[in-house]
Coordinates of C-alpha atoms (C1' of nucleotides) in Angstrom, one line a residue:
Chain A
M1 CA 135.3 110.4 131.5
P2 CA 137.4 110.6 128.3
K3 CA 137.8 114.2 127.0
K4 CA 137.2 113.4 123.4
H5 CA 134.1 111.3 123.0
V6 CA 133.5 111.6 119.3
V7 CA 135.8 110.9 116.4
E8 CA 134.6 112.5 113.3
A9 CA 134.2 110.3 110.3
S10 CA 136.2 112.7 108.3
S11 CA 139.3 112.1 110.3
S12 CA 139.1 108.4 109.7
Q13 CA 138.6 109.2 106.0
E14 CA 141.8 111.1 106.1
I15 CA 143.5 108.1 107.5
V16 CA 142.3 106.1 104.5
S17 CA 143.2 108.7 102.0
G18 CA 146.6 109.2 103.7
Q19 CA 147.6 105.7 102.7
R20 CA 148.9 104.9 99.3
S21 CA 146.9 102.3 97.7
P22 CA 148.5 99.1 96.3
S23 CA 147.4 100.1 92.8
K24 CA 149.4 103.2 93.0
K25 CA 152.5 101.2 93.9
R26 CA 152.0 99.0 90.9
K27 CA 151.7 102.1 88.7
H28 CA 155.1 103.3 89.9
K29 CA 156.5 99.9 89.3
E30 CA 155.5 100.0 85.6
V31 CA 156.8 103.5 85.1
V32 CA 160.3 102.8 86.3
S33 CA 162.1 101.5 83.2
S34 CA 165.1 99.3 83.2
T35 CA 167.2 101.6 81.1
E36 CA 166.7 104.4 83.6
L37 CA 167.9 102.3 86.4
D38 CA 170.9 100.7 84.8
T39 CA 174.1 100.5 86.8
T40 CA 176.3 103.5 86.0
F41 CA 179.5 105.0 87.1
S42 CA 179.6 108.4 88.7
Q43 CA 182.1 111.2 88.1
D44 CA 183.9 110.2 91.3
D45 CA 184.5 106.8 89.6
E46 CA 182.7 105.1 92.5
I47 CA 180.4 102.2 92.0
T48 CA 176.7 103.1 92.1
F49 CA 173.7 100.7 92.1
K50 CA 170.2 100.4 90.9
P51 CA 167.4 99.2 93.2
S52 CA 166.1 95.7 92.5
Q53 CA 162.6 95.2 91.3
T54 CA 161.6 93.8 94.7
E55 CA 162.9 96.9 96.4
I56 CA 160.9 99.1 94.0
N57 CA 157.8 97.1 94.8
D58 CA 158.5 97.4 98.5
T59 CA 158.9 101.1 98.4
Q60 CA 156.4 103.9 97.7
W61 CA 158.0 105.6 94.8
T62 CA 157.1 109.0 93.6
E63 CA 157.9 110.6 90.2
A64 CA 160.6 112.5 91.9
D65 CA 162.1 109.4 93.4
K66 CA 162.8 107.9 90.0
E67 CA 165.0 110.7 89.0
I68 CA 167.4 110.5 91.9
H69 CA 168.0 106.8 92.2
I70 CA 171.8 106.8 91.9
W71 CA 173.7 106.3 95.1
T72 CA 177.5 106.7 95.4
V73 CA 179.7 105.8 98.3
K74 CA 179.6 109.4 99.5
H75 CA 175.9 109.2 99.7
I76 CA 176.0 106.0 101.7
N77 CA 178.4 107.6 104.1
Q78 CA 176.1 110.7 104.4
L79 CA 173.1 108.4 105.1
M80 CA 175.1 106.5 107.7
N81 CA 176.0 109.7 109.5
N82 CA 172.4 110.9 109.5
M83 CA 171.2 107.6 110.7
E84 CA 173.7 107.6 113.5
E85 CA 172.5 111.0 114.7
A86 CA 168.9 109.9 114.5
I87 CA 169.5 106.6 116.3
M88 CA 171.5 108.2 119.1
K89 CA 168.5 110.4 119.8
L90 CA 166.1 107.4 120.1
D91 CA 167.9 104.2 120.9
D92 CA 167.8 103.2 124.6
G93 CA 169.3 99.8 123.9
T94 CA 166.0 97.9 123.7
R95 CA 164.7 99.0 120.3
T96 CA 164.4 96.6 117.5
C97 CA 165.1 97.6 113.9
T98 CA 161.4 97.7 113.1
G99 CA 160.6 99.7 116.2
L100 CA 163.3 102.1 115.5
E101 CA 162.2 102.6 111.9
K102 CA 158.7 103.6 113.1
A103 CA 160.0 106.0 115.7
I104 CA 162.7 107.7 113.7
N105 CA 162.2 111.2 112.2
W106 CA 163.0 110.4 108.5
D107 CA 162.8 114.1 107.6
E108 CA 165.9 114.6 109.6
V109 CA 167.6 111.7 107.8
K110 CA 166.9 112.6 104.2
F111 CA 169.4 114.8 102.5
G112 CA 170.2 116.4 99.2
R113 CA 168.0 115.1 96.4
F114 CA 167.2 111.8 98.2
S115 CA 163.6 111.5 99.4
V116 CA 162.4 109.9 102.7
Y117 CA 161.3 106.9 100.8
E118 CA 164.6 106.5 99.0
C119 CA 166.6 106.8 102.3
K120 CA 164.3 104.2 103.9
M121 CA 164.8 101.9 101.0
M122 CA 168.5 102.2 101.2
W123 CA 168.4 101.6 105.0
H124 CA 166.4 98.4 104.3
R125 CA 169.0 97.3 101.8
I126 CA 171.8 98.0 104.3
Q127 CA 170.0 95.9 107.0
K128 CA 169.5 93.1 104.6
K129 CA 173.1 93.0 103.5
V130 CA 174.4 93.1 107.0
K131 CA 172.2 90.2 108.0
R132 CA 173.6 88.1 105.2
H133 CA 177.1 89.2 106.2
R134 CA 176.8 87.8 109.7
T135 CA 178.7 84.7 110.6
V136 CA 177.0 81.7 112.2
S137 CA 178.5 82.3 115.6
E138 CA 177.4 85.9 115.5
F139 CA 173.9 84.8 114.7
Y140 CA 173.9 82.2 117.4
N141 CA 175.1 84.7 120.0
A142 CA 172.3 87.1 119.0
A143 CA 169.7 84.3 119.2
K144 CA 171.0 83.3 122.6
Q145 CA 170.9 86.9 123.9
V146 CA 167.2 87.1 122.8
L147 CA 166.4 83.8 124.5
D148 CA 168.0 84.9 127.7
Q149 CA 165.9 88.0 127.8
D150 CA 162.6 86.4 126.7
P151 CA 162.5 82.5 126.9
K152 CA 159.2 82.4 125.0
F153 CA 160.2 84.8 122.3
F154 CA 160.5 82.1 119.5
I155 CA 157.3 80.2 120.4
R156 CA 155.1 83.1 121.4
N157 CA 153.2 83.2 118.1
Q158 CA 152.0 79.6 118.4
K159 CA 148.4 79.9 119.2
R160 CA 146.9 77.4 121.7
Y161 CA 143.1 77.2 121.5
T162 CA 141.7 74.9 124.1
A163 CA 141.7 75.2 127.8
E164 CA 143.5 71.9 128.1
E165 CA 146.3 73.1 125.7
L166 CA 146.6 76.3 127.6
Y167 CA 147.0 74.3 130.9
V168 CA 149.7 72.0 129.3
E169 CA 151.6 75.0 128.0
K170 CA 151.7 76.6 131.4
K171 CA 152.8 73.5 133.3
L172 CA 155.1 71.9 130.8
D173 CA 158.4 73.6 131.6
D174 CA 158.0 72.9 135.4
F175 CA 157.0 69.3 134.7
I176 CA 160.0 68.6 132.5
E177 CA 162.3 70.1 135.0
A178 CA 160.8 68.0 137.8
N179 CA 160.8 64.8 135.6
P180 CA 163.8 65.1 133.2
E181 CA 163.6 61.4 132.3
T182 CA 160.1 61.6 131.0
P183 CA 159.8 61.9 127.2
M184 CA 158.0 65.1 125.9
Q185 CA 155.0 63.3 124.4
Q186 CA 154.4 61.4 127.7
A187 CA 154.8 64.5 129.7
I188 CA 152.0 66.2 127.6
E189 CA 149.7 63.2 128.0
E190 CA 150.2 63.1 131.8
L191 CA 149.5 66.9 132.0
K192 CA 146.3 66.4 130.1
V193 CA 145.1 63.8 132.6
K194 CA 146.0 66.2 135.4
Y195 CA 143.9 68.8 133.7
E196 CA 140.9 66.4 133.6
N197 CA 141.1 66.0 137.4
L198 CA 141.2 69.8 138.1
S199 CA 138.3 71.3 140.0
D200 CA 135.5 73.0 137.9
K201 CA 136.5 76.3 139.3
R202 CA 140.1 76.0 138.1
K203 CA 139.0 74.6 134.8
A204 CA 136.7 77.6 134.3
K205 CA 139.8 79.9 134.7
Y206 CA 141.4 78.2 131.7
E207 CA 138.1 78.1 129.7
E208 CA 137.9 81.8 130.2
K209 CA 141.5 82.3 128.9
S210 CA 140.7 80.0 126.0
T211 CA 137.6 82.0 125.0
A212 CA 139.7 85.2 125.0
V213 CA 142.3 83.6 122.8
K214 CA 139.7 82.3 120.4
K215 CA 138.0 85.7 120.3
K216 CA 141.3 87.3 119.5
I217 CA 142.1 84.8 116.7
T218 CA 138.6 85.0 115.1
K219 CA 138.8 88.8 115.3
S220 CA 142.1 88.9 113.5
S221 CA 141.3 86.2 111.0
S222 CA 137.8 87.5 110.1
N223 CA 139.4 90.9 109.4
K224 CA 136.4 92.8 110.4
C225 CA 136.5 96.3 111.7
P226 CA 136.4 96.3 115.5
K227 CA 133.1 97.3 117.1
P228 CA 132.8 99.2 120.3
P229 CA 131.8 96.9 123.2
Q230 CA 128.7 97.8 125.1
P231 CA 128.4 98.0 128.9
V232 CA 126.5 94.7 128.9
D233 CA 129.6 93.1 127.3
F234 CA 131.7 94.2 130.2
Y235 CA 129.1 92.8 132.5
I236 CA 129.1 89.4 130.7
E237 CA 132.9 89.4 130.7
S238 CA 133.0 89.7 134.5
K239 CA 130.0 87.5 135.3
L240 CA 130.1 84.7 132.8
P241 CA 132.6 82.4 134.5
S242 CA 130.7 82.5 137.8
V243 CA 127.4 82.0 136.1
M244 CA 128.7 79.0 134.2
E245 CA 130.0 77.5 137.4
K246 CA 126.8 78.1 139.3
K247 CA 124.6 76.9 136.5
P248 CA 126.4 74.0 134.8
E249 CA 123.2 73.0 133.0
L250 CA 123.5 76.1 130.8
S251 CA 125.4 76.2 127.5
E252 CA 127.8 79.1 127.0
F253 CA 125.2 80.8 124.7
Q254 CA 122.5 80.3 127.3
A255 CA 124.7 81.7 130.0
I256 CA 125.5 84.8 128.0
N257 CA 121.8 85.4 127.5
Y258 CA 121.2 84.8 131.2
C259 CA 123.8 87.5 131.9
R260 CA 122.1 89.9 129.4
H261 CA 118.8 89.4 131.2
K262 CA 120.4 90.0 134.6
Y263 CA 122.1 93.2 133.3
K264 CA 118.8 94.5 132.2
K265 CA 117.3 94.0 135.6
L266 CA 120.3 95.7 137.3
K267 CA 119.8 98.9 139.2
E268 CA 121.1 102.0 137.5
S269 CA 123.5 102.6 140.3
K270 CA 125.1 99.2 139.5
Q271 CA 125.0 99.7 135.7
I272 CA 127.1 102.8 136.1
K273 CA 130.2 100.6 136.8
Y274 CA 129.9 98.9 133.4
I275 CA 128.9 102.1 131.6
N276 CA 132.1 103.7 133.0
K277 CA 134.2 100.7 131.9
C278 CA 132.7 101.1 128.4
I279 CA 133.6 104.8 128.3
D280 CA 137.1 104.2 129.5
H281 CA 137.5 101.6 126.8
F282 CA 136.5 103.9 124.0
P283 CA 140.0 105.3 123.3
S284 CA 141.3 101.8 122.9
Y285 CA 138.5 101.1 120.4
Q286 CA 139.5 104.2 118.5
E287 CA 143.0 103.0 118.3
E288 CA 141.8 99.6 117.1
V289 CA 139.9 101.2 114.3
I290 CA 142.8 103.4 113.3
E291 CA 145.1 100.3 113.3
Y292 CA 142.5 98.4 111.2
L293 CA 142.3 101.3 108.8
S294 CA 146.0 101.5 108.4
E295 CA 146.1 97.8 107.7
N296 CA 143.1 98.0 105.3
P297 CA 143.4 101.3 103.6
E298 CA 141.0 100.2 100.9
K299 CA 138.1 99.9 103.4
E300 CA 135.9 102.8 104.2
V301 CA 134.9 102.6 107.8
K302 CA 132.9 105.0 109.8
M303 CA 134.0 105.0 113.4
A304 CA 131.2 104.7 115.9
S305 CA 130.6 108.0 117.5
N306 CA 128.2 106.7 120.2
Y307 CA 129.7 104.0 122.3
I308 CA 126.8 103.9 124.8
N309 CA 123.2 104.4 123.9
K310 CA 120.9 107.3 124.8
N311 CA 119.5 105.6 127.9
E312 CA 122.9 104.6 129.2
M313 CA 124.2 108.1 128.5
A314 CA 121.2 109.5 130.5
T315 CA 121.9 107.1 133.3
K316 CA 125.4 108.3 133.4
W317 CA 124.5 111.9 133.4
K318 CA 121.8 111.3 136.0
H319 CA 124.4 109.6 138.2
D320 CA 126.8 112.4 137.7
G321 CA 124.2 114.8 139.1
I322 CA 122.1 115.9 136.1
P323 CA 118.6 116.6 137.4
H324 CA 116.0 114.1 136.3
K325 CA 113.4 115.6 134.0
P326 CA 110.0 116.0 135.7
P327 CA 106.7 114.7 134.3
G328 CA 105.3 116.9 131.7
T329 CA 101.8 118.0 132.8
G330 CA 99.5 117.8 135.7
Y331 CA 97.8 114.8 134.0
S332 CA 101.3 113.2 133.7
I333 CA 101.8 113.5 137.4
F334 CA 98.4 112.1 138.1
A335 CA 99.1 109.2 135.7
Q336 CA 102.5 108.6 137.3
N337 CA 101.0 108.5 140.8
I338 CA 98.6 105.8 139.8
M339 CA 101.3 103.9 138.0
K340 CA 103.3 103.8 141.2
D341 CA 100.6 101.7 142.7
E342 CA 101.7 98.1 142.2
E343 CA 98.2 96.8 142.8
F344 CA 97.0 98.9 139.9
T345 CA 99.7 97.7 137.5
Q346 CA 99.3 94.1 138.6
N347 CA 95.6 93.9 138.3
N348 CA 95.2 95.7 134.9
P349 CA 96.5 94.8 131.5
V350 CA 99.0 97.4 130.1
T351 CA 96.7 98.4 127.2
E352 CA 93.9 99.3 129.7
Y353 CA 96.1 101.5 131.9
F354 CA 95.4 104.8 130.2
K355 CA 91.8 104.1 129.5
I356 CA 91.3 103.7 133.3
I357 CA 93.5 106.6 134.1
S358 CA 91.8 108.9 131.7
E359 CA 88.4 107.9 133.1
R360 CA 89.7 108.7 136.6
W361 CA 91.2 112.0 135.4
K362 CA 87.8 113.0 134.1
E363 CA 86.3 112.5 137.5
V364 CA 88.9 114.7 139.2
P365 CA 87.4 118.0 140.3
L366 CA 88.7 121.1 138.6
E367 CA 90.3 122.5 141.7
E368 CA 92.3 119.3 142.2
K369 CA 93.3 119.3 138.5
Q370 CA 94.6 122.8 139.0
K371 CA 96.7 121.6 141.9
Y372 CA 98.3 119.0 139.7
N373 CA 99.0 121.6 137.1
E374 CA 100.6 123.9 139.6
E375 CA 102.8 121.1 140.9
S376 CA 103.8 120.4 137.3
H377 CA 104.7 124.0 136.8
K378 CA 106.7 124.1 140.0
L379 CA 108.6 121.0 139.1
K380 CA 109.3 122.3 135.7
E381 CA 110.7 125.6 137.0
A382 CA 112.8 123.8 139.6
Y383 CA 114.2 121.5 136.9
K384 CA 115.0 124.4 134.7
T385 CA 116.9 126.2 137.5
E386 CA 118.7 123.0 138.5
M387 CA 119.6 122.1 134.9
K388 CA 120.8 125.6 134.1
E389 CA 123.1 125.5 137.1
K390 CA 124.4 122.1 136.2
L391 CA 125.0 123.0 132.5
L392 CA 126.8 126.2 133.5
S393 CA 129.1 124.2 135.7
L394 CA 130.3 122.1 132.8
P395 CA 133.0 123.1 130.3
E396 CA 131.5 124.3 127.0
E397 CA 132.7 121.3 125.0
E398 CA 131.2 118.8 127.4
R399 CA 128.0 120.8 127.5
E400 CA 127.6 120.7 123.8
L401 CA 128.2 117.0 123.7
L402 CA 125.7 116.5 126.5
T403 CA 122.9 118.4 124.8
K404 CA 123.5 116.7 121.5
T405 CA 123.7 113.1 122.8
V406 CA 120.9 113.1 125.4
N407 CA 118.7 115.7 123.9
L408 CA 118.9 117.7 127.0
P409 CA 117.6 121.3 126.9
T410 CA 120.0 124.0 125.7
L411 CA 120.8 127.0 127.9
E412 CA 118.7 129.2 125.7
S413 CA 115.6 127.1 126.2
L414 CA 116.1 127.3 130.0
E415 CA 115.9 131.1 129.9
P416 CA 112.9 132.5 131.9
S417 CA 111.1 133.8 128.8
T418 CA 109.8 130.8 127.0
K419 CA 108.9 132.7 123.8
K420 CA 111.6 132.8 121.3
K421 CA 113.0 136.2 120.4
K422 CA 112.2 136.8 116.7
T423 CA 114.4 139.8 116.3
K424 CA 118.1 139.3 116.0
L425 CA 121.0 141.5 116.8
I426 CA 122.4 143.1 113.6
T427 CA 125.8 141.7 114.6
D428 CA 124.5 138.2 114.6
F429 CA 122.7 138.6 111.3
W430 CA 125.4 137.5 109.0
K431 CA 126.1 134.3 110.7
P432 CA 124.5 131.6 108.5
K433 CA 123.6 128.7 110.7
L434 CA 120.2 127.3 110.2
K435 CA 118.2 127.1 107.0
E436 CA 115.6 129.5 108.3
D437 CA 118.3 131.9 109.2
I438 CA 119.5 132.1 105.6
L439 CA 116.5 134.2 104.6
P440 CA 114.5 135.4 107.6
A441 CA 111.1 137.0 107.2
T442 CA 112.2 140.4 108.5
F443 CA 115.4 142.4 108.5
P444 CA 116.5 143.6 112.0
G445 CA 115.6 147.3 112.5
E446 CA 113.3 147.3 109.5
P447 CA 110.3 149.7 110.0
K448 CA 107.0 148.1 110.4
H449 CA 104.7 148.6 107.4
K450 CA 102.0 151.1 108.4
I451 CA 98.3 150.7 107.7
V452 CA 97.7 152.2 104.3
N453 CA 94.0 151.2 104.2
S454 CA 91.4 153.7 105.5
Y455 CA 89.0 150.9 106.4
A456 CA 91.7 149.2 108.4
H457 CA 92.2 152.3 110.4
F458 CA 88.5 152.4 111.1
V459 CA 88.6 148.8 112.3
Q460 CA 91.7 149.4 114.4
E461 CA 90.0 152.3 116.2
H462 CA 86.6 150.7 116.7
I463 CA 87.3 147.1 117.4
P464 CA 88.2 147.6 121.1
T465 CA 84.6 148.9 121.7
L466 CA 83.2 145.5 120.6
S467 CA 84.9 143.4 123.2
G468 CA 81.8 141.4 124.0
H469 CA 81.4 140.0 120.4
R470 CA 83.1 137.1 118.5
G471 CA 86.0 138.0 116.3
S472 CA 84.1 137.3 113.1
D473 CA 81.0 139.1 114.3
K474 CA 83.1 142.2 115.1
L475 CA 84.0 142.7 111.5
K476 CA 80.5 142.1 110.4
I477 CA 79.2 144.9 112.6
L478 CA 82.1 147.2 111.7
G479 CA 81.5 146.5 108.0
E480 CA 77.9 147.4 108.4
R481 CA 78.8 150.6 110.2
W482 CA 81.4 151.5 107.6
R483 CA 78.9 151.2 104.8
Q484 CA 76.4 153.4 106.6
M485 CA 79.1 156.0 107.4
A486 CA 79.0 159.3 105.6
E487 CA 81.8 160.0 103.1
E488 CA 82.9 163.1 105.0
E489 CA 83.5 161.0 108.1
K490 CA 85.5 158.5 106.0
V491 CA 87.9 161.2 104.9
K492 CA 89.4 161.3 108.4
Y493 CA 90.5 157.7 108.0
L494 CA 91.7 158.2 104.5
E495 CA 93.9 161.0 105.5
K496 CA 95.2 159.0 108.4
A497 CA 96.1 156.2 106.0
K498 CA 97.9 158.7 103.7
E499 CA 99.8 160.1 106.7
C500 CA 100.8 156.7 107.7
E501 CA 102.0 155.8 104.3
A502 CA 104.1 158.9 104.1
Q503 CA 105.5 158.3 107.5
Y504 CA 106.4 154.7 106.6
Q505 CA 108.1 155.8 103.3
E506 CA 110.2 158.3 105.3
E507 CA 111.2 155.7 107.9
L508 CA 112.0 153.3 105.2
A509 CA 114.2 155.8 103.4
K510 CA 116.0 156.5 106.6
F511 CA 116.4 152.8 107.4
K512 CA 117.8 152.1 103.9
E513 CA 120.3 155.0 104.2
S514 CA 121.6 153.5 107.5
L515 CA 122.4 150.2 105.8
S516 CA 125.7 149.3 104.2
K517 CA 125.7 148.2 100.6
K518 CA 125.9 144.6 101.7
D519 CA 123.1 144.9 104.2
L520 CA 120.9 146.8 101.6
A521 CA 121.4 144.0 99.1
R522 CA 120.4 141.5 101.8
Y523 CA 117.4 143.5 102.8
E524 CA 116.2 143.8 99.2
E525 CA 116.6 140.1 98.8
I526 CA 114.4 139.5 101.8
V527 CA 111.7 141.8 100.5
K528 CA 111.8 140.1 97.2
N529 CA 111.6 136.7 98.8
R530 CA 108.8 137.9 101.0
S531 CA 106.6 138.9 98.1
K532 CA 107.5 135.7 96.3
K533 CA 106.3 133.7 99.3
K534 CA 103.1 135.6 99.5
S535 CA 102.2 135.2 95.9
S536 CA 102.9 131.5 96.0
K537 CA 101.0 131.2 99.2
S538 CA 98.0 133.0 97.7
K539 CA 98.2 130.7 94.7
T540 CA 98.2 127.6 96.9
N541 CA 95.4 129.0 98.9
S542 CA 93.3 129.6 95.8
T543 CA 94.2 126.0 94.6
I544 CA 93.2 124.6 98.0
T545 CA 90.0 126.6 97.9
S546 CA 89.2 125.4 94.4
N547 CA 90.1 121.9 95.3
K548 CA 87.9 122.1 98.4
K549 CA 85.1 123.3 96.2
A550 CA 85.8 120.5 93.8
D551 CA 85.8 118.1 96.7
V552 CA 82.5 119.4 97.9
H553 CA 81.1 118.9 94.5
E554 CA 82.6 115.4 94.3
E555 CA 81.2 114.5 97.7
A556 CA 77.9 115.8 96.7
D557 CA 78.1 113.9 93.4
G558 CA 79.2 110.7 95.3
A559 CA 76.3 111.2 97.8
S560 CA 73.9 111.5 95.0
E561 CA 75.3 108.5 93.3
V562 CA 74.8 106.5 96.5
E563 CA 71.4 107.9 96.9
N564 CA 70.7 106.9 93.3
G565 CA 72.1 103.5 93.8
T566 CA 74.9 104.0 91.2
G567 CA 77.9 103.6 93.7
D568 CA 80.2 100.6 93.3
E569 CA 79.4 99.2 96.7
D570 CA 75.7 99.4 96.0
S571 CA 75.9 97.8 92.6
D572 CA 77.3 94.7 94.2
Chain B
dA1 C1' 97.3 141.7 100.2
dT2 C1' 96.3 144.4 104.2
dG3 C1' 94.4 145.7 108.8
dG4 C1' 92.3 143.1 113.5
dT5 C1' 91.1 139.1 116.7
dG6 C1' 89.2 135.0 118.8
dA7 C1' 87.9 130.4 118.0
dG8 C1' 89.0 126.3 116.0
dT9 C1' 91.9 122.8 113.9
dG10 C1' 95.9 120.0 112.8
dC11 C1' 100.2 118.5 113.8
dA12 C1' 104.3 117.3 116.4
dG13 C1' 106.0 116.2 120.5
dT14 C1' 105.9 115.0 125.4
dG15 C1' 104.7 112.0 129.3
dT16 C1' 103.2 107.3 131.6
dT17 C1' 104.5 101.3 131.6
dC18 C1' 105.3 97.3 129.4
dT19 C1' 106.3 93.9 125.6
dC20 C1' 108.2 92.4 121.5
Chain C
dG1 C1' 112.6 101.9 119.0
dA2 C1' 107.8 101.0 117.9
dG3 C1' 103.4 100.4 119.6
dA4 C1' 99.6 100.1 122.8
dA5 C1' 95.8 104.4 124.8
dC6 C1' 95.3 108.7 126.4
dA7 C1' 95.9 113.8 127.9
dC8 C1' 98.2 117.8 127.2
dT9 C1' 101.1 121.7 125.3
dG10 C1' 102.7 124.8 121.9
dC11 C1' 102.9 126.4 117.6
dA12 C1' 101.3 127.4 113.0
dC13 C1' 97.7 128.1 110.4
dT14 C1' 92.8 128.8 109.0
dC15 C1' 88.4 130.9 109.2
dA16 C1' 85.0 134.3 110.0
dC17 C1' 83.9 139.1 108.6
dC18 C1' 84.7 143.7 105.3
dA19 C1' 86.6 147.6 102.3
dT20 C1' 90.3 149.4 100.0

DNA sequence: ATGGTGAGTGCAGTGTTCTC
DNA sequence: GAGAACACTGCACTCACCAT
């Protein structure tokens, strides 16, 4: 499994912005005036030169570059010395000029007031001049040397498209060697006939190569950003030749579709092979995109972050030992059990499944339902434990990726207490993460507001005695009792309320004292926000109530209209 | 707006298999 | 991934009541 699965879009953006756009180059070209770059003589009386317009165009000039464009013989010698050192570090005898230029550390080469770009430019000029200076025999010897090392070097870029051409290319050298008298054109014709007489199996081999070449050419010519292949593509790649051989009646397109269909029906254990191939290929895809971006700096491309889909990812994790999520509820288990029955699924239309299941579920006795629910609970707990163990065994980075991509539970959600803790540690308080975290409802450690209402105290004390009544009835009864209560008796609750208020104020003052200036400001902000929310809520509530009332009126009006025969429908 | 609480409601999300 | 039909869960919220 590749360590880095996801490449952030921002990094690819950097690649884009890291390139100098062609327009910028043109700007520089315009700025460099001919008078500035005139050939001059230095104090050393040595001949200097100005870069040609083409050289300026080829180079990425900065404002600073323009000022230091005069090279003397001394400078050239210095550059040569620096280049020698740099080349000695890298050159293993096989590097080409282009390859060397890419690998070289130009920061070590640059010197004095000459920038990297200017040094590069001068090195280009030196190479160009040396090439022109070469004699024909030197050139011939160099070419011969290349040919000895790689006989196909000078023809490698010729693209051959068809399977037949690929066959001819492969066999031509041997054929000519064996038949030195045969003219080239005739040799090609004879090889073409030979190809025609090949077995289908051997032909398929060349067809496969041809498809790959065509694919490569179309890819480069269409200049589209590479896309990550899917597991099914790897399956097609490996199976297509044999499918086409076994089913000659199918066109290539049909054969591909046939492969797709086959892949869908493949067991998960077999799909894993192709999913893994896909994952292994992802770094190559990233490289392709980076290369594409460097060639097309003007394009804004977002690199795919998911190279396999959710299901495939789940298959992969499942295969790697991630426990499979159990069915949700007792009813789900019941439904699942019925669905397992092939007779049931074959004899009923899909849309009827759950109608039938729900009917059967209704007939299940309560005790049995309870059993299903217990089983569900057991499975859930077992899953939680297993999942927790598995997640803990993974490195943190991988765990995060896993929970993000497959929507697997987080470690927190697997904790035994299912209810979320509402109070936060004061140390965690300043960590802004989620929107709701920015302004929570309460401040950690804040004293709870005490009951300042005498009636509320009365309710609090007496409501437990009315356990047999409905919630709404309880307050009805207590309201009645409160009204009948003597004023002297009420004083008790009034004093309690006052006491509570005083206690609350005291606790609040202590709490505020314990806070730092920053925390206090934060707390006050929360209190302010709380009262704002409440007032807006009460406003919306009153609007809803008034709207409801209006609705009721409208409904009543509408009903009366219908009754009176004035509604639109009735009038027709 | 506040205290209390249970019942009820609405919504989002989960699960099942299969097709398009 | 949506949609087909259904059950279920969990959460947030409302409602009922009253006096201060």
